[in-house]
Amino acid sequence: MTEGEQPTREPSGARAPVRVPKTGSGATRSDATRSVARVVAASSTGTHQDNITVKLTNWLLPFAFVGGIVLVCLVFSFGLDSIFLETDNRETLLESLLHQDAEQARNTLGSLGEVMAAVLGLALTVSSIIVQLAATRFTPIVTSLFMRARANRLTLGFFIVCTVYVLWVNFSVDGAVGENGELGYLPQIGVVLSMLALTASLLLLFPYFVFVFNFLEPDSIISRITTDGLVASTPYRGRVWSIQQRQREATQAVEHLANIGLNAVQQKDKNIASSATNALCNFAIYYGGTKAGMIQSWHSIPDWNRQSPDFVSLSDEAINDLRGRGTWLEWKILRQYQMLYGEGLERMRDLCYLIAINTRRLGEAAARHGDLPALDLAIKFFNTYLRATINANDVRTCYNILHQYRQLGEFVIEHIDTDPADLILDQPMSMTSTLTVSAGKPAGDLSELEKRGVEIARRMRYYSGIAFGRGMTFITEVIAHDVGALCAKAFHTGTQFHDDLLATFLRIDDNTESSDHTLKGVRKAQVKLATTYMLHGAENLARQIQRDMHREPATRMRKIWAELAALRDREFWEVNDRGSNFDYLSEEQKGQLPIFFSWFPELSREAAAVARRGGVEPPGMARGSSDGV
């Protein structure tokens, strides 16, 4: 296959997701190409007929409706003439339409020419003004998209042809009378066709303006840009493009989507910003599922791309990393997310939450495909988001970002949707990966995914210390609960890296020893995890947690016990993304509290007494609800 060739497209009506194996790892490129073709066919041709029907309906219904009203009015008026004048005008009407004298034809055609020119001028003026306003609001590519739209070119072309035709018919009318009394040339059919052309042009104005306004809808523009970019970056046959042409189209699509999002953020238009952000995510996910079918030269980074703002600051080593791992387009997309995230922190924090959700989706899709380099990029950018958020002292945004980061960690630990045969393992890369991947390791070892869960927990612990140092003590507690959730997930799935996760969890409070309040929040998370272990018979792990806190004062431990036992409401009393109290324990977990606290010498007697009477709360505490976070 040469550089300019693309694999042929295999039509299919299937809509189920298709896993694309890595070329060279047990599957041929033709296998990957056929899989890619099925995915493309499912997303494009599967709904192509429906789209055509909708588009034709949008044009034909208004045209037929207005034309029908005009026809009814004409028939009605001619019928009234026949009734009140008591004459049959049908032959007279047909004669006047088909047999006009030269003067009448010239007058008619002269008026037609002026009206046709006015119709053309109106269509051009209205469309050009609206398109320019949309290009200013969204991105300059709107103008190019509009001019390339087939419906727009056909309609304007029809107006121009009709105008020119009417002018030439008018010019061809010869009203002179010859020596023998014969009339000059009079194009009778041309006059009738000119009238029909004017009628069709006027009737088309309404559906044309509807098309223009629908075309310039934000979602329509975003959809067209995304489609153009995917056509260029997915391996199915379309226009004959070189690889560099494809790369230009793909990068321009990503940049234009980012520009739409950026302009929307600056204008505080949440809906458009969200649509552009989601489009970038869908672009990345779809591309990630099909890029295995692209030829090797697609992953090169030419000089024109190297000079773009997203690559120009990278070192040669970093560029080689991206090239070697085939993640230059994912890098490009995530860099746009980073830019939008920075703007969102100042102007639209809800967009930051959406970016975190979409970055998680991108990472999960990469994990499903076994694309570890792309997964590593998602992890790296999550770390970047956390750094920017902590630097901005934005506790609420950091809280929500951590929620998505933890879910990504749980996904890679569980990895139930990943086919081991799809794992893509490469040489260690310093920039695109935060981990060391063993070169030459055979595909099929899902431990590579589980390692990413450990990496996420370690990065969370690192940022807990940074947050604590900046006075964001609540974030340290949040991270403790999130890493505890990762430990619980690893314990239930039986991953071999559970002990590493637990060791990371028990080190979260290393930087918080001087803070009684923060330490208590972290201790609650530790007790919660210990009760989970005890419920499933892992007393040795629960005792490991107890040994980590054995020096805690008895009064503090008793207070932690009381607060955990008193909390009754699982749902948090305010609206948030997590929806539940951090400190909530099930009744089964609360039943383990007396046993756990009996392991502390200063609390063993009262804990034993509580256990004997079947209670869960320490002595002297009134039973009731308690506040929780």
PDB file of C-alpha atoms in Angstrom, residues 367-580:
ATOM      1  CA  ALA A 367      -8.072   0.809  27.935  1.00  0.00           C
ATOM      2  CA  ARG A 368     -10.775  -1.129  26.098  1.00  0.00           C
ATOM      3  CA  HIS A 369      -8.714  -1.068  22.916  1.00  0.00           C
ATOM      4  CA  GLY A 370      -5.568  -1.994  24.827  1.00  0.00           C
ATOM      5  CA  ASP A 371      -3.938   1.288  23.747  1.00  0.00           C
ATOM      6  CA  LEU A 372      -1.707   1.838  26.778  1.00  0.00           C
ATOM      7  CA  PRO A 373       0.152   4.875  25.358  1.00  0.00           C
ATOM      8  CA  ALA A 374      -3.146   6.735  24.864  1.00  0.00           C
ATOM      9  CA  LEU A 375      -4.233   5.706  28.367  1.00  0.00           C
ATOM     10  CA  ASP A 376      -0.981   7.075  29.758  1.00  0.00           C
ATOM     11  CA  LEU A 377      -1.675  10.389  28.047  1.00  0.00           C
ATOM     12  CA  ALA A 378      -5.101  10.584  29.684  1.00  0.00           C
ATOM     13  CA  ILE A 379      -3.476   9.942  33.086  1.00  0.00           C
ATOM     14  CA  LYS A 380      -0.823  12.582  32.409  1.00  0.00           C
ATOM     15  CA  PHE A 381      -3.421  15.206  31.543  1.00  0.00           C
ATOM     16  CA  PHE A 382      -5.497  14.355  34.607  1.00  0.00           C
ATOM     17  CA  ASN A 383      -2.393  15.117  36.639  1.00  0.00           C
ATOM     18  CA  THR A 384      -2.039  18.389  34.744  1.00  0.00           C
ATOM     19  CA  TYR A 385      -5.649  19.328  35.512  1.00  0.00           C
ATOM     20  CA  LEU A 386      -5.086  18.638  39.198  1.00  0.00           C
ATOM     21  CA  ARG A 387      -1.957  20.769  39.270  1.00  0.00           C
ATOM     22  CA  ALA A 388      -3.744  23.705  37.605  1.00  0.00           C
ATOM     23  CA  THR A 389      -6.746  23.389  39.902  1.00  0.00           C
ATOM     24  CA  ILE A 390      -4.679  23.240  43.080  1.00  0.00           C
ATOM     25  CA  ASN A 391      -2.647  26.237  41.933  1.00  0.00           C
ATOM     26  CA  ALA A 392      -5.938  28.112  41.485  1.00  0.00           C
ATOM     27  CA  ASN A 393      -7.077  27.033  45.000  1.00  0.00           C
ATOM     28  CA  ASP A 394     -10.359  25.801  43.513  1.00  0.00           C
ATOM     29  CA  VAL A 395     -11.544  23.198  46.020  1.00  0.00           C
ATOM     30  CA  ARG A 396     -14.874  22.463  44.365  1.00  0.00           C
ATOM     31  CA  THR A 397     -13.416  21.817  40.920  1.00  0.00           C
ATOM     32  CA  CYS A 398     -10.629  19.687  42.381  1.00  0.00           C
ATOM     33  CA  TYR A 399     -13.241  17.638  44.249  1.00  0.00           C
ATOM     34  CA  ASN A 400     -15.060  16.859  40.995  1.00  0.00           C
ATOM     35  CA  ILE A 401     -11.882  16.202  38.996  1.00  0.00           C
ATOM     36  CA  LEU A 402     -10.769  13.644  41.581  1.00  0.00           C
ATOM     37  CA  HIS A 403     -14.119  11.898  41.245  1.00  0.00           C
ATOM     38  CA  GLN A 404     -13.500  11.288  37.541  1.00  0.00           C
ATOM     39  CA  TYR A 405      -9.848  10.390  38.097  1.00  0.00           C
ATOM     40  CA  ARG A 406     -10.837   7.764  40.649  1.00  0.00           C
ATOM     41  CA  GLN A 407     -13.393   6.268  38.270  1.00  0.00           C
ATOM     42  CA  LEU A 408     -10.689   5.905  35.624  1.00  0.00           C
ATOM     43  CA  GLY A 409      -8.536   4.121  38.212  1.00  0.00           C
ATOM     44  CA  GLU A 410     -11.356   1.749  39.103  1.00  0.00           C
ATOM     45  CA  PHE A 411     -11.950   1.009  35.426  1.00  0.00           C
ATOM     46  CA  VAL A 412      -8.360   0.019  34.683  1.00  0.00           C
ATOM     47  CA  ILE A 413      -8.177  -2.073  37.853  1.00  0.00           C
ATOM     48  CA  GLU A 414     -11.316  -3.975  36.908  1.00  0.00           C
ATOM     49  CA  HIS A 415     -10.618  -4.018  33.112  1.00  0.00           C
ATOM     50  CA  ILE A 416     -13.657  -6.206  32.363  1.00  0.00           C
ATOM     51  CA  ASP A 417     -14.076  -4.862  28.801  1.00  0.00           C
ATOM     52  CA  THR A 418     -10.475  -5.260  27.674  1.00  0.00           C
ATOM     53  CA  ASP A 419      -9.349  -8.070  25.377  1.00  0.00           C
ATOM     54  CA  PRO A 420      -5.839  -9.153  26.405  1.00  0.00           C
ATOM     55  CA  ALA A 421      -4.974  -9.783  22.754  1.00  0.00           C
ATOM     56  CA  ASP A 422      -5.410  -6.092  22.003  1.00  0.00           C
ATOM     57  CA  LEU A 423      -2.788  -4.689  24.371  1.00  0.00           C
ATOM     58  CA  ILE A 424      -0.299  -2.405  22.646  1.00  0.00           C
ATOM     59  CA  LEU A 425       3.065  -2.500  24.417  1.00  0.00           C
ATOM     60  CA  ASP A 426       5.956  -0.315  23.362  1.00  0.00           C
ATOM     61  CA  GLN A 427       9.355   0.823  24.505  1.00  0.00           C
ATOM     62  CA  PRO A 428       9.475   3.016  27.624  1.00  0.00           C
ATOM     63  CA  MET A 429       8.844   6.635  26.680  1.00  0.00           C
ATOM     64  CA  SER A 430       9.829   9.465  28.988  1.00  0.00           C
ATOM     65  CA  MET A 431       7.231  12.016  27.912  1.00  0.00           C
ATOM     66  CA  THR A 432       4.111  10.165  26.934  1.00  0.00           C
ATOM     67  CA  SER A 433       4.091   7.667  29.766  1.00  0.00           C
ATOM     68  CA  THR A 434       4.452   7.945  33.518  1.00  0.00           C
ATOM     69  CA  LEU A 435       5.212   4.237  33.708  1.00  0.00           C
ATOM     70  CA  THR A 436       7.829   1.822  32.490  1.00  0.00           C
ATOM     71  CA  VAL A 437       6.437  -0.760  30.083  1.00  0.00           C
ATOM     72  CA  SER A 438       8.564  -3.814  29.486  1.00  0.00           C
ATOM     73  CA  ALA A 439       9.731  -3.921  25.895  1.00  0.00           C
ATOM     74  CA  GLY A 440       8.910  -7.111  24.070  1.00  0.00           C
ATOM     75  CA  LYS A 441       6.432  -8.309  26.671  1.00  0.00           C
ATOM     76  CA  PRO A 442       3.755 -10.409  24.981  1.00  0.00           C
ATOM     77  CA  ALA A 443       0.245  -9.080  24.584  1.00  0.00           C
ATOM     78  CA  GLY A 444      -2.288 -10.640  26.905  1.00  0.00           C
ATOM     79  CA  ASP A 445      -0.881  -9.535  30.284  1.00  0.00           C
ATOM     80  CA  LEU A 446      -3.592  -7.349  31.812  1.00  0.00           C
ATOM     81  CA  SER A 447      -1.306  -6.492  34.697  1.00  0.00           C
ATOM     82  CA  GLU A 448      -0.118  -3.607  32.531  1.00  0.00           C
ATOM     83  CA  LEU A 449      -3.556  -2.075  32.938  1.00  0.00           C
ATOM     84  CA  GLU A 450      -3.617  -2.766  36.677  1.00  0.00           C
ATOM     85  CA  LYS A 451      -0.316  -0.927  37.038  1.00  0.00           C
ATOM     86  CA  ARG A 452      -2.079   2.181  35.798  1.00  0.00           C
ATOM     87  CA  GLY A 453      -4.425   1.928  38.767  1.00  0.00           C
ATOM     88  CA  VAL A 454      -1.443   1.925  41.117  1.00  0.00           C
ATOM     89  CA  GLU A 455       0.025   4.882  39.239  1.00  0.00           C
ATOM     90  CA  ILE A 456      -3.205   6.847  39.611  1.00  0.00           C
ATOM     91  CA  ALA A 457      -3.247   6.184  43.377  1.00  0.00           C
ATOM     92  CA  ARG A 458       0.371   7.321  43.722  1.00  0.00           C
ATOM     93  CA  ARG A 459      -0.280  10.522  41.816  1.00  0.00           C
ATOM     94  CA  MET A 460      -3.331  11.203  43.962  1.00  0.00           C
ATOM     95  CA  ARG A 461      -1.223  10.779  47.063  1.00  0.00           C
ATOM     96  CA  TYR A 462       1.361  13.191  45.655  1.00  0.00           C
ATOM     97  CA  TYR A 463      -1.245  15.864  44.985  1.00  0.00           C
ATOM     98  CA  SER A 464      -2.747  15.339  48.433  1.00  0.00           C
ATOM     99  CA  GLY A 465       0.516  16.639  49.869  1.00  0.00           C
ATOM    100  CA  ILE A 466       0.559  19.589  47.459  1.00  0.00           C
ATOM    101  CA  ALA A 467      -3.039  20.447  48.347  1.00  0.00           C
ATOM    102  CA  PHE A 468      -2.369  20.186  52.073  1.00  0.00           C
ATOM    103  CA  GLY A 469       0.603  22.503  51.742  1.00  0.00           C
ATOM    104  CA  ARG A 470      -1.647  25.110  50.125  1.00  0.00           C
ATOM    105  CA  GLY A 471      -4.231  24.849  52.887  1.00  0.00           C
ATOM    106  CA  MET A 472      -6.721  22.739  50.889  1.00  0.00           C
ATOM    107  CA  THR A 473      -7.155  20.228  53.706  1.00  0.00           C
ATOM    108  CA  PHE A 474     -10.509  18.977  52.436  1.00  0.00           C
ATOM    109  CA  ILE A 475      -8.853  17.785  49.211  1.00  0.00           C
ATOM    110  CA  THR A 476      -6.481  15.628  51.235  1.00  0.00           C
ATOM    111  CA  GLU A 477      -9.483  13.948  52.855  1.00  0.00           C
ATOM    112  CA  VAL A 478     -11.146  13.496  49.468  1.00  0.00           C
ATOM    113  CA  ILE A 479      -8.031  11.825  48.092  1.00  0.00           C
ATOM    114  CA  ALA A 480      -7.881   9.520  51.110  1.00  0.00           C
ATOM    115  CA  HIS A 481     -11.419   8.316  50.454  1.00  0.00           C
ATOM    116  CA  ASP A 482     -10.777   7.961  46.700  1.00  0.00           C
ATOM    117  CA  VAL A 483      -7.605   5.936  47.146  1.00  0.00           C
ATOM    118  CA  GLY A 484      -9.444   3.847  49.739  1.00  0.00           C
ATOM    119  CA  ALA A 485     -12.099   3.141  47.099  1.00  0.00           C
ATOM    120  CA  LEU A 486      -9.347   2.028  44.702  1.00  0.00           C
ATOM    121  CA  CYS A 487      -8.008  -0.325  47.366  1.00  0.00           C
ATOM    122  CA  ALA A 488     -11.467  -1.786  47.887  1.00  0.00           C
ATOM    123  CA  LYS A 489     -11.894  -2.278  44.139  1.00  0.00           C
ATOM    124  CA  ALA A 490      -8.483  -3.958  43.882  1.00  0.00           C
ATOM    125  CA  PHE A 491      -9.322  -6.206  46.844  1.00  0.00           C
ATOM    126  CA  HIS A 492     -12.604  -7.351  45.314  1.00  0.00           C
ATOM    127  CA  THR A 493     -11.073  -7.995  41.887  1.00  0.00           C
ATOM    128  CA  GLY A 494      -8.075  -9.830  43.328  1.00  0.00           C
ATOM    129  CA  THR A 495      -5.428  -7.794  41.533  1.00  0.00           C
ATOM    130  CA  GLN A 496      -1.825  -8.623  42.274  1.00  0.00           C
ATOM    131  CA  PHE A 497      -1.089  -4.952  42.966  1.00  0.00           C
ATOM    132  CA  HIS A 498      -3.473  -4.585  45.884  1.00  0.00           C
ATOM    133  CA  ASP A 499      -0.670  -4.493  48.447  1.00  0.00           C
ATOM    134  CA  ASP A 500       1.012  -1.642  46.538  1.00  0.00           C
ATOM    135  CA  LEU A 501      -2.258   0.278  46.574  1.00  0.00           C
ATOM    136  CA  LEU A 502      -2.711  -0.299  50.297  1.00  0.00           C
ATOM    137  CA  ALA A 503       0.831   0.887  50.999  1.00  0.00           C
ATOM    138  CA  THR A 504       0.131   4.058  49.035  1.00  0.00           C
ATOM    139  CA  PHE A 505      -3.129   4.549  50.909  1.00  0.00           C
ATOM    140  CA  LEU A 506      -1.443   4.311  54.294  1.00  0.00           C
ATOM    141  CA  ARG A 507       1.095   6.976  53.277  1.00  0.00           C
ATOM    142  CA  ILE A 508      -1.426   9.665  52.407  1.00  0.00           C
ATOM    143  CA  ASP A 509      -1.286  11.140  55.888  1.00  0.00           C
ATOM    144  CA  ASP A 510       2.522  11.468  55.852  1.00  0.00           C
ATOM    145  CA  ASN A 511       2.268  15.199  55.186  1.00  0.00           C
ATOM    146  CA  THR A 512      -0.676  15.796  57.542  1.00  0.00           C
ATOM    147  CA  GLU A 513       0.678  14.685  60.893  1.00  0.00           C
ATOM    148  CA  SER A 514       0.581  18.241  62.226  1.00  0.00           C
ATOM    149  CA  SER A 515      -3.145  18.723  61.462  1.00  0.00           C
ATOM    150  CA  ASP A 516      -5.622  17.112  63.815  1.00  0.00           C
ATOM    151  CA  HIS A 517      -8.657  17.906  61.631  1.00  0.00           C
ATOM    152  CA  THR A 518      -7.216  16.588  58.381  1.00  0.00           C
ATOM    153  CA  LEU A 519      -5.735  13.545  60.040  1.00  0.00           C
ATOM    154  CA  LYS A 520      -9.135  12.651  61.463  1.00  0.00           C
ATOM    155  CA  GLY A 521     -10.657  12.729  57.978  1.00  0.00           C
ATOM    156  CA  VAL A 522      -7.945  10.459  56.636  1.00  0.00           C
ATOM    157  CA  ARG A 523      -8.360   8.115  59.628  1.00  0.00           C
ATOM    158  CA  LYS A 524     -12.062   7.810  58.876  1.00  0.00           C
ATOM    159  CA  ALA A 525     -11.235   6.659  55.366  1.00  0.00           C
ATOM    160  CA  GLN A 526      -8.807   4.111  56.811  1.00  0.00           C
ATOM    161  CA  VAL A 527     -11.378   2.758  59.257  1.00  0.00           C
ATOM    162  CA  LYS A 528     -13.938   2.510  56.468  1.00  0.00           C
ATOM    163  CA  LEU A 529     -11.544   0.413  54.357  1.00  0.00           C
ATOM    164  CA  ALA A 530     -10.690  -1.749  57.367  1.00  0.00           C
ATOM    165  CA  THR A 531     -14.364  -2.624  57.878  1.00  0.00           C
ATOM    166  CA  THR A 532     -14.546  -3.676  54.224  1.00  0.00           C
ATOM    167  CA  TYR A 533     -11.611  -6.021  54.722  1.00  0.00           C
ATOM    168  CA  MET A 534     -13.113  -7.465  57.891  1.00  0.00           C
ATOM    169  CA  LEU A 535     -16.453  -8.161  56.229  1.00  0.00           C
ATOM    170  CA  HIS A 536     -14.665 -10.371  53.709  1.00  0.00           C
ATOM    171  CA  GLY A 537     -12.410 -12.162  56.164  1.00  0.00           C
ATOM    172  CA  ALA A 538      -9.188 -10.231  55.487  1.00  0.00           C
ATOM    173  CA  GLU A 539      -8.422  -9.471  59.112  1.00  0.00           C
ATOM    174  CA  ASN A 540      -4.690  -9.279  58.433  1.00  0.00           C
ATOM    175  CA  LEU A 541      -5.232  -6.305  56.123  1.00  0.00           C
ATOM    176  CA  ALA A 542      -7.493  -4.593  58.654  1.00  0.00           C
ATOM    177  CA  ARG A 543      -4.841  -5.071  61.351  1.00  0.00           C
ATOM    178  CA  GLN A 544      -2.285  -3.527  59.010  1.00  0.00           C
ATOM    179  CA  ILE A 545      -4.443  -0.403  58.937  1.00  0.00           C
ATOM    180  CA  GLN A 546      -4.860  -0.524  62.720  1.00  0.00           C
ATOM    181  CA  ARG A 547      -1.092  -0.664  63.211  1.00  0.00           C
ATOM    182  CA  ASP A 548      -0.752   2.478  61.120  1.00  0.00           C
ATOM    183  CA  MET A 549      -2.934   4.398  63.607  1.00  0.00           C
ATOM    184  CA  HIS A 550      -2.074   2.665  66.883  1.00  0.00           C
ATOM    185  CA  ARG A 551      -0.434   5.801  68.296  1.00  0.00           C
ATOM    186  CA  GLU A 552      -3.544   7.904  67.904  1.00  0.00           C
ATOM    187  CA  PRO A 553      -4.991   9.284  71.176  1.00  0.00           C
ATOM    188  CA  ALA A 554      -7.903   7.282  72.531  1.00  0.00           C
ATOM    189  CA  THR A 555     -10.152  10.344  72.686  1.00  0.00           C
ATOM    190  CA  ARG A 556      -9.676  10.998  68.961  1.00  0.00           C
ATOM    191  CA  MET A 557     -10.262   7.364  68.032  1.00  0.00           C
ATOM    192  CA  ARG A 558     -13.403   7.263  70.177  1.00  0.00           C
ATOM    193  CA  LYS A 559     -14.690  10.359  68.424  1.00  0.00           C
ATOM    194  CA  ILE A 560     -13.990   8.833  64.982  1.00  0.00           C
ATOM    195  CA  TRP A 561     -15.821   5.681  66.073  1.00  0.00           C
ATOM    196  CA  ALA A 562     -18.812   7.665  67.301  1.00  0.00           C
ATOM    197  CA  GLU A 563     -19.114   9.765  64.142  1.00  0.00           C
ATOM    198  CA  LEU A 564     -18.880   6.783  61.815  1.00  0.00           C
ATOM    199  CA  ALA A 565     -21.433   4.797  63.826  1.00  0.00           C
ATOM    200  CA  ALA A 566     -23.890   7.685  64.074  1.00  0.00           C
ATOM    201  CA  LEU A 567     -24.126   8.498  60.355  1.00  0.00           C
ATOM    202  CA  ARG A 568     -27.426   7.142  59.020  1.00  0.00           C
ATOM    203  CA  ASP A 569     -27.922   8.855  55.674  1.00  0.00           C
ATOM    204  CA  ARG A 570     -26.078   7.432  52.694  1.00  0.00           C
ATOM    205  CA  GLU A 571     -27.003  10.352  50.439  1.00  0.00           C
ATOM    206  CA  PHE A 572     -25.404  13.725  50.976  1.00  0.00           C
ATOM    207  CA  TRP A 573     -27.835  16.513  51.866  1.00  0.00           C
ATOM    208  CA  GLU A 574     -26.542  18.811  49.106  1.00  0.00           C
ATOM    209  CA  VAL A 575     -26.340  18.321  45.338  1.00  0.00           C
ATOM    210  CA  ASN A 576     -22.978  16.993  44.197  1.00  0.00           C
ATOM    211  CA  ASP A 577     -21.557  14.632  41.585  1.00  0.00           C
ATOM    212  CA  ARG A 578     -20.755  11.869  44.049  1.00  0.00           C
ATOM    213  CA  GLY A 579     -24.156  11.820  45.702  1.00  0.00           C
ATOM    214  CA  SER A 580     -23.108  10.023  48.885  1.00  0.00           C
TER     215      SER A 580
END
